[in-house]
Amino acid sequence: MNEEDLLKSYAISRSAEERDKIFKRYEQGREGAEIDPWEDPGFEVYHATDRYGFIHDKRLPSKVDPQEARKLQIEVERQKKWLKMLKNWDAQQSKEKLHSRVYKGIPNSLRSEAWCKLLQIDKLKKSNKGKYQEMMILARKYSTDARQIDSDVNRQFREHLHYRERYSIKQQMLFNVLTAYAMYNSEVGYCQGMSGLAGVLLMYMDEEDAFWAVHILLTDPKYAMHGLYKEGFPKLTRFLAHHDKILTKLLPKVKKHFDKHGLDTILYSLKWFFVCFIERVPFSLCLRVWDIYLFEGERVVTAMAYTILKMHKRSLLKFSDMDTIVNFIQVKLYKDFLFDDDTVIRELEHSMELLKKSKLDHPGPPHIEELPQRPFGVFSEPSFEEIVGIRKDKFSDKEKQTQEIVTLTSDMARESAEKDDEKESHLSVGDSVGYTGSKFSFDPSMDDASSLLDCDHGGSRRSLADTSVTSTADLSVFSTVTRSQAHENSLDTHSNMSDNSLGGASSVGSGMQKPITSAQSTPRATPHNPSPDVLRIYVPYSPLDTPIPSPHNGDVPRMHPCSFPEMNKIRIRIDNDELATPLVEHGRIKQFLLEAPEFDMQ
């Protein structure tokens, strides 16, 4: 064997060794596992866990709210009706009453059986006996996604009672479902967001049922989530455009307000479309939306996105900068939606009727590229590049085309808003628009599509797995905020992640996915609460060709010339519950002094 063959053999063996260690840890569970303290978050369980299993950082009230007690009593009464209906699921009477009962809410104790009925899981499972076990065996031997899935499993629902312990039973189930499905659907493989999808299903289903539920959600025409996760995200692009169309026609003031502040739809709505509002609305409301989604299909997502903005229209129009709007939509509404669940569901039903009358309830049939093109469950051995995680540095033609379309649309919207402001106020564009959310403004803990442009020596993006971004997919290349950097930095979305590249060197995440013969993955972000002593800042600068000499005694230190307009501000957000946004403007640093030998800030 020559030197190159020896290196390849070594890299493959290292990758196989790492995969084997990961699978063994999940097979053994907590017994004998080496678990770092941070992997098991410390929570007080007693008096701090809600009825859905989520642990809160403060004690729950000792007395039950009278309104909540009344809701629980109503749910108990509905259980009797649901039990009778589930036993006679195919009866005509059950079909007639199903719509009204789903909208009133499925009793939590019966969601498992009801969701399985709505998705018709038993039918698919019977026709594919043994297939799940077969995929698990293949994943154990060939998975190229195990390392990334292992990282994401420990980040998913860390505040939930069943997921908080490392290598707990639910973490084992989630790992098994995701690695097996990455082998079963090789066109998508493992993509970010799927861990949230499978995580919720596993709260109400056993392991194999959750596996087939994921498959139904991705491939059944009623839900068709396959197009959300595959190369180029074709369905996401189509639904974002349709969402903009709805806002333009039904909420024109909100649309104009968003355009004025450079707020692209993708910056606040990714988790709406990718995972059906998980971690974007309170979990009790999320379950109600999921009940209707499993019953009605994908048009519920479009209607709910419109409903959220419609119900909070007044608040949104009061906010004067992009960061505050995004924080309100992504963080504040998750903690407190400001309306009770029944009121929201009534508004959702009304929105669906309104959109249907306006012929806006659905963006139309899926494009051919959104549909699965490869057979399921057919295994092809991964290539050497896929095994060791060698990255691809360039965008595919499809991603370039998608980027151009979204960028053009966003530019036109912003220019239109600027022209309207000029007419109304007779001020200059710079004065009327007053961007506070510029391309130098980042809140990586909150933005769905935020971009943390940490660059290595080669100028390429680091993997999101190594940053503090919390996102569903790193699609910042589509946003109006960061597209100026997108042409110079590659985008980590689907990837073959492995730290074992040739010679044992650390491999950075790959570029956008191209069709391959094995599963691929999308790096997920780190938890919401990174270490408080870590602050990552990206400040673009252009150093001089010649070094600036040190000042002599009595001289004023010289500053590097800044090529940025004076109107630009560097905004720094501290990752905590409060909206703290100290500014650095015109050379004066407020609240924080940042020192770096490479540059001076103006």
XYZ file of N, CA and C in Angstrom, residues 253-428:
528
model
N -49.467 46.801 6.785
C -48.704 47.670 7.693
C -47.571 46.901 8.363
N -47.852 45.667 8.760
C -46.814 44.841 9.372
C -45.714 44.537 8.355
N -46.104 44.217 7.136
C -45.118 43.916 6.086
C -44.226 45.125 5.809
N -44.842 46.292 5.722
C -44.066 47.505 5.470
C -43.128 47.798 6.636
N -43.612 47.576 7.854
C -42.796 47.804 9.049
C -41.586 46.870 9.067
N -41.803 45.603 8.737
C -40.699 44.643 8.672
C -39.699 45.032 7.584
N -40.202 45.419 6.423
C -39.311 45.812 5.330
C -38.487 47.038 5.700
N -39.113 47.962 6.399
C -38.426 49.189 6.798
C -37.207 48.890 7.669
N -37.335 47.897 8.534
C -36.250 47.565 9.450
C -35.402 46.388 8.954
N -35.534 46.046 7.689
C -34.684 44.999 7.113
C -34.937 43.625 7.675
N -36.167 43.379 8.133
C -36.483 42.096 8.763
C -36.997 41.120 7.719
N -36.125 40.251 7.265
C -36.496 39.220 6.307
C -37.313 38.139 7.014
N -38.261 37.565 6.308
C -39.128 36.541 6.896
C -38.328 35.404 7.514
N -37.238 35.044 6.864
C -36.467 33.886 7.312
C -35.815 34.114 8.672
N -35.682 35.378 9.094
C -35.009 35.677 10.349
C -35.862 35.370 11.571
N -37.181 35.224 11.384
C -38.029 34.962 12.548
C -38.911 33.735 12.411
N -38.971 33.126 11.224
C -39.995 32.101 10.994
C -39.482 30.693 10.752
N -38.185 30.453 10.874
C -37.666 29.133 10.521
C -38.300 28.020 11.341
N -38.387 28.208 12.653
C -38.964 27.145 13.481
C -40.467 27.041 13.321
N -41.088 28.037 12.724
C -42.499 27.901 12.378
C -42.663 26.830 11.303
N -41.871 26.939 10.260
C -42.032 26.056 9.110
C -41.269 24.747 9.262
N -40.088 24.784 9.886
C -39.256 23.581 9.986
C -39.801 22.564 10.976
N -40.249 23.020 12.126
C -40.644 22.073 13.173
C -42.022 22.395 13.744
N -42.833 23.110 12.976
C -44.224 23.365 13.354
C -44.331 24.020 14.737
N -43.587 25.123 14.911
C -43.719 26.015 16.072
C -43.151 25.463 17.383
N -42.375 24.403 17.328
C -41.702 23.933 18.542
C -40.736 25.014 19.020
N -40.787 25.338 20.300
C -39.928 26.329 20.945
C -40.144 27.742 20.415
N -41.311 27.991 19.827
C -41.661 29.336 19.404
C -42.993 29.788 19.982
N -43.775 28.857 20.483
C -44.985 29.161 21.243
C -44.970 28.264 22.475
N -45.708 28.622 23.536
C -45.741 27.747 24.721
C -46.102 26.320 24.338
N -45.530 25.351 25.052
C -45.655 23.951 24.635
C -47.106 23.476 24.631
N -47.915 23.947 25.571
C -49.324 23.548 25.579
C -50.024 23.994 24.306
N -49.715 25.201 23.836
C -50.285 25.698 22.579
C -49.696 24.958 21.389
N -48.406 24.647 21.467
C -47.753 23.896 20.389
C -48.441 22.550 20.174
N -48.797 21.874 21.259
C -49.486 20.589 21.142
C -50.855 20.749 20.488
N -51.563 21.819 20.821
C -52.862 22.072 20.204
C -52.712 22.294 18.701
N -51.671 23.038 18.328
C -51.406 23.274 16.896
C -51.033 21.965 16.209
N -50.237 21.128 16.882
C -49.869 19.829 16.319
C -51.103 18.931 16.137
N -52.042 18.971 17.074
C -53.279 18.193 16.918
C -53.951 18.537 15.597
N -54.061 19.835 15.332
C -54.746 20.295 14.116
C -53.885 20.033 12.884
N -52.576 20.195 13.034
C -51.662 19.947 11.912
C -51.731 18.491 11.449
N -51.729 17.554 12.386
C -51.807 16.141 12.020
C -53.161 15.802 11.401
N -54.177 16.573 11.745
C -55.516 16.342 11.197
C -55.704 17.032 9.846
N -55.292 18.285 9.738
C -55.565 19.085 8.537
C -54.442 19.051 7.513
N -53.185 19.005 7.986
C -52.065 19.047 7.058
C -51.359 20.388 7.051
N -50.545 20.611 6.029
C -49.588 21.707 6.016
C -50.204 23.095 5.950
N -51.454 23.237 5.526
C -52.030 24.574 5.457
C -52.220 25.188 6.842
N -52.172 24.349 7.888
C -52.248 24.858 9.257
C -51.025 25.710 9.583
N -49.874 25.329 9.078
C -48.647 26.072 9.367
C -48.742 27.477 8.788
N -49.198 27.585 7.555
C -49.363 28.892 6.922
C -50.332 29.765 7.706
N -51.459 29.178 8.119
C -52.476 29.933 8.848
C -51.985 30.353 10.227
N -51.259 29.485 10.917
C -50.770 29.808 12.256
C -49.717 30.913 12.188
N -48.863 30.899 11.167
C -47.863 31.962 11.000
C -48.552 33.315 10.834
N -49.618 33.332 10.055
C -50.402 34.563 9.873
C -51.094 34.958 11.178
N -51.636 33.980 11.895
C -52.364 34.243 13.142
C -51.475 34.884 14.189
N -50.243 34.403 14.336
C -49.314 34.959 15.324
C -49.091 36.447 15.081
N -48.821 36.804 13.836
C -48.560 38.208 13.516
C -49.827 39.050 13.625
N -50.962 38.476 13.260
C -52.222 39.215 13.334
C -52.593 39.520 14.785
N -52.443 38.536 15.668
C -52.835 38.724 17.066
C -51.905 39.681 17.808
N -50.674 39.838 17.325
C -49.707 40.709 17.997
C -49.318 41.891 17.115
N -50.219 42.255 16.230
C -49.945 43.340 15.282
C -49.595 44.640 15.985
N -50.380 45.025 16.989
C -50.149 46.308 17.665
C -48.783 46.344 18.339
N -48.416 45.273 18.987
C -47.109 45.237 19.659
C -45.977 45.319 18.652
N -46.102 44.597 17.557
C -45.038 44.565 16.554
C -44.820 45.934 15.921
N -45.900 46.670 15.686
C -45.777 47.982 15.048
C -45.157 49.018 15.979
N -45.155 48.753 17.276
C -44.552 49.688 18.236
C -43.046 49.554 18.298
N -42.515 48.401 17.939
C -41.074 48.168 18.041
C -40.348 48.920 16.931
N -39.232 49.524 17.302
C -38.549 50.420 16.373
C -37.240 49.859 15.830
N -36.933 48.612 16.111
C -35.720 48.030 15.521
C -35.906 46.528 15.342
N -35.097 45.974 14.479
C -35.218 44.582 14.091
C -34.961 43.640 15.264
N -33.966 43.938 16.085
C -33.614 43.048 17.189
C -34.773 42.866 18.161
N -35.470 43.957 18.459
C -36.585 43.881 19.402
C -37.730 43.071 18.827
N -37.987 43.232 17.541
C -39.059 42.467 16.893
C -38.752 40.979 16.944
N -37.513 40.624 16.584
C -37.124 39.213 16.566
C -37.162 38.630 17.981
N -36.692 39.387 18.948
C -36.726 38.922 20.333
C -38.169 38.676 20.791
N -39.067 39.541 20.421
C -40.471 39.397 20.806
C -41.072 38.133 20.189
N -40.834 37.913 18.905
C -41.434 36.774 18.206
C -40.834 35.453 18.668
N -39.521 35.432 18.882
C -38.853 34.168 19.160
C -38.741 33.834 20.640
N -38.640 34.835 21.507
C -38.383 34.583 22.921
C -39.588 34.918 23.792
N -40.072 36.135 23.669
C -41.162 36.581 24.540
C -42.418 35.745 24.347
N -42.790 35.476 23.096
C -44.021 34.726 22.853
C -43.897 33.270 23.286
N -42.680 32.741 23.309
C -42.483 31.375 23.792
C -42.725 31.300 25.300
N -42.337 32.350 26.006
C -42.540 32.377 27.456
C -43.976 32.735 27.816
N -44.557 33.679 27.077
C -45.922 34.113 27.365
C -46.550 34.607 26.069
N -47.519 33.852 25.559
C -48.139 34.205 24.279
C -49.142 35.346 24.423
N -49.478 35.711 25.634
C -50.365 36.834 25.953
C -51.847 36.537 25.710
N -52.149 35.384 25.140
C -53.533 34.938 24.945
C -53.625 33.485 25.400
N -54.791 33.086 25.906
C -54.949 31.691 26.302
C -55.086 30.805 25.073
N -54.836 29.514 25.251
C -54.772 28.582 24.125
C -56.091 28.522 23.343
N -57.215 28.497 24.033
C -58.508 28.402 23.356
C -58.750 29.604 22.449
N -58.375 30.784 22.921
C -58.534 31.996 22.101
C -57.675 31.913 20.845
N -56.449 31.434 20.993
C -55.547 31.322 19.836
C -56.095 30.329 18.822
N -56.613 29.202 19.286
C -57.124 28.185 18.368
C -58.369 28.699 17.639
N -59.212 29.464 18.328
C -60.372 30.060 17.646
C -59.919 31.022 16.559
N -58.898 31.818 16.866
C -58.358 32.734 15.861
C -57.714 31.975 14.708
N -57.050 30.867 15.030
C -56.443 30.047 13.982
C -57.504 29.498 13.041
N -58.601 29.009 13.599
C -59.681 28.473 12.764
C -60.274 29.579 11.892
N -60.431 30.758 12.464
C -60.944 31.898 11.689
C -59.961 32.268 10.582
N -58.664 32.241 10.891
C -57.641 32.574 9.891
C -57.665 31.588 8.738
N -57.866 30.316 9.036
C -57.922 29.309 7.979
C -59.111 29.555 7.044
N -60.221 29.958 7.620
C -61.395 30.270 6.788
C -61.149 31.518 5.933
N -60.541 32.540 6.552
C -60.247 33.774 5.826
C -59.275 33.533 4.682
N -58.210 32.783 4.955
C -57.219 32.495 3.915
C -57.817 31.661 2.792
N -58.729 30.774 3.149
C -59.381 29.962 2.122
C -60.247 30.825 1.209
N -60.990 31.785 1.802
C -61.807 32.697 0.996
C -60.941 33.575 0.106
N -59.765 33.932 0.627
C -58.839 34.781 -0.138
C -57.969 33.982 -1.092
N -58.177 32.658 -1.121
C -57.391 31.746 -1.951
C -55.895 31.848 -1.619
N -55.626 31.985 -0.318
C -54.247 32.074 0.157
C -53.939 31.020 1.213
N -54.839 30.048 1.356
C -54.632 29.056 2.410
C -53.531 28.075 2.083
N -53.134 27.999 0.825
C -52.093 27.048 0.422
C -51.306 27.621 -0.745
N -49.994 27.467 -0.751
C -49.186 28.026 -1.848
C -49.239 27.232 -3.143
N -50.009 26.167 -3.167
C -50.111 25.372 -4.384
C -49.401 24.044 -4.279
N -49.481 23.240 -5.331
C -48.863 21.902 -5.300
C -47.346 21.989 -5.217
N -46.715 20.976 -4.659
C -45.246 21.006 -4.523
C -44.546 20.917 -5.871
N -43.402 21.532 -5.958
C -42.570 21.413 -7.143
C -41.909 20.032 -7.150
N -41.499 19.599 -8.297
C -40.941 18.258 -8.444
C -39.695 18.080 -7.584
N -38.908 19.164 -7.395
C -37.676 19.017 -6.615
C -37.950 18.869 -5.126
N -39.174 19.135 -4.676
C -39.505 18.972 -3.272
C -39.822 17.525 -2.920
N -40.136 16.719 -3.920
C -40.584 15.352 -3.672
C -39.410 14.387 -3.614
N -39.544 13.293 -2.883
C -38.462 12.291 -2.819
C -38.148 11.717 -4.195
N -36.879 11.595 -4.497
C -36.447 11.079 -5.794
C -35.793 9.698 -5.687
N -35.414 9.293 -4.491
C -34.711 8.020 -4.316
C -35.588 7.025 -3.572
N -35.382 5.758 -3.800
C -36.134 4.746 -3.038
C -35.709 4.750 -1.581
N -36.627 4.389 -0.705
C -36.346 4.375 0.729
C -35.842 3.008 1.164
N -34.940 3.022 2.141
C -34.462 1.778 2.722
C -33.490 1.012 1.862
N -32.999 1.627 0.773
C -32.009 0.978 -0.097
C -30.641 1.536 0.265
N -29.754 0.682 0.719
C -28.470 1.141 1.238
C -27.398 1.131 0.165
N -26.617 2.215 0.135
C -25.404 2.280 -0.684
C -24.253 2.663 0.232
N -23.168 1.944 0.126
C -22.041 2.182 1.027
C -21.490 3.582 0.831
N -21.256 4.329 1.910
C -20.777 5.708 1.780
C -19.377 5.781 1.192
N -19.108 6.919 0.552
C -17.787 7.131 -0.033
C -16.788 7.504 1.056
N -15.520 7.529 0.673
C -14.470 7.894 1.623
C -14.674 9.308 2.145
N -15.045 10.250 1.260
C -15.254 11.641 1.666
C -16.380 11.750 2.693
N -17.433 10.968 2.507
C -18.559 11.002 3.430
C -18.182 10.390 4.782
N -17.377 9.352 4.751
C -16.990 8.675 5.990
C -16.154 9.581 6.872
N -15.182 10.267 6.289
C -14.269 11.075 7.093
C -14.716 12.517 7.194
N -15.806 12.894 6.493
C -16.357 14.239 6.640
C -15.568 15.313 5.944
N -15.041 15.034 4.756
C -14.338 16.063 3.993
C -15.361 17.060 3.460
N -15.137 18.347 3.701
C -16.127 19.358 3.382
C -16.116 19.714 1.899
N -17.256 20.240 1.463
C -17.375 20.780 0.113
C -17.422 22.300 0.253
N -16.603 23.005 -0.516
C -16.429 24.433 -0.286
C -17.362 25.310 -1.107
N -18.033 24.766 -2.087
C -18.803 25.615 -2.984
C -20.287 25.309 -2.887
N -21.086 26.331 -3.226
C -22.518 26.149 -3.308
C -22.868 25.360 -4.560
N -23.930 24.582 -4.479
C -24.447 23.951 -5.676
C -25.193 24.997 -6.497
N -25.466 24.685 -7.766
C -26.196 25.616 -8.632
C -27.575 25.924 -8.054
N -28.187 24.918 -7.433
C -29.529 25.110 -6.880
C -29.505 26.101 -5.723
N -28.487 26.000 -4.857
C -28.408 26.922 -3.746
C -28.106 28.343 -4.208
N -27.262 28.465 -5.237
C -26.972 29.791 -5.787
C -28.237 30.431 -6.349
N -29.031 29.629 -7.044
C -30.274 30.141 -7.626
C -31.250 30.562 -6.528
N -31.360 29.739 -5.482
C -32.249 30.073 -4.369
C -31.808 31.368 -3.699
N -30.503 31.497 -3.497
C -29.962 32.697 -2.863
C -30.287 33.938 -3.681
N -30.121 33.861 -4.986
C -30.375 35.007 -5.844
C -31.841 35.427 -5.813
N -32.738 34.436 -5.812
C -34.173 34.735 -5.805
C -34.571 35.452 -4.526
N -34.149 34.896 -3.370
C -34.528 35.478 -2.088
C -33.883 36.844 -1.897
N -32.627 36.980 -2.304
C -31.935 38.253 -2.174
C -32.612 39.335 -3.001
N -32.978 39.008 -4.239
C -33.645 39.962 -5.123
C -34.979 40.402 -4.541
N -35.744 39.435 -4.033
C -37.047 39.755 -3.431
C -36.887 40.671 -2.233
N -35.905 40.381 -1.381
C -35.673 41.186 -0.189
C -35.221 42.594 -0.552
N -34.353 42.715 -1.555
C -33.894 44.030 -1.999
C -35.051 44.890 -2.490
N -35.928 44.275 -3.269
C -37.066 45.015 -3.803
C -37.983 45.491 -2.684
N -38.212 44.629 -1.669
C -39.077 45.008 -0.552
C -38.478 46.163 0.239
N -37.174 46.091 0.476
C -36.528 47.147 1.255
C -36.531 48.460 0.488
N -36.220 48.415 -0.802
C -36.209 49.632 -1.605
C -37.584 50.271 -1.655
N -38.613 49.434 -1.741
C -39.973 49.952 -1.766
C -40.310 50.655 -0.456
N -39.906 50.049 0.675
C -40.165 50.665 1.975
C -39.413 51.979 2.118
N -38.182 52.025 1.604
C -37.407 53.248 1.690
C -38.030 54.369 0.865
N -38.534 54.048 -0.327
C -39.175 55.051 -1.171
C -40.433 55.596 -0.517
N -41.208 54.692 0.121
C -42.421 55.138 0.808
C -42.079 56.087 1.951
N -41.019 55.780 2.665
C -40.611 56.645 3.775
C -40.157 58.008 3.273
N -39.490 58.023 2.120
C -39.043 59.284 1.551
C -40.226 60.181 1.216
N -41.258 59.560 0.651
C -42.442 60.330 0.278
C -43.163 60.872 1.501
N -43.214 60.071 2.567
C -43.974 60.465 3.751
C -43.247 61.510 4.584
N -41.969 61.359 4.769
C -41.248 62.227 5.701
C -40.352 63.247 5.028
N -40.109 63.118 3.720
C -39.223 63.999 2.964
C -37.827 64.041 3.574
N -37.455 62.927 4.163
C -36.125 62.819 4.726
C -35.268 61.960 3.825
N -33.974 61.961 4.065
C -33.096 61.092 3.303
C -33.334 59.662 3.707
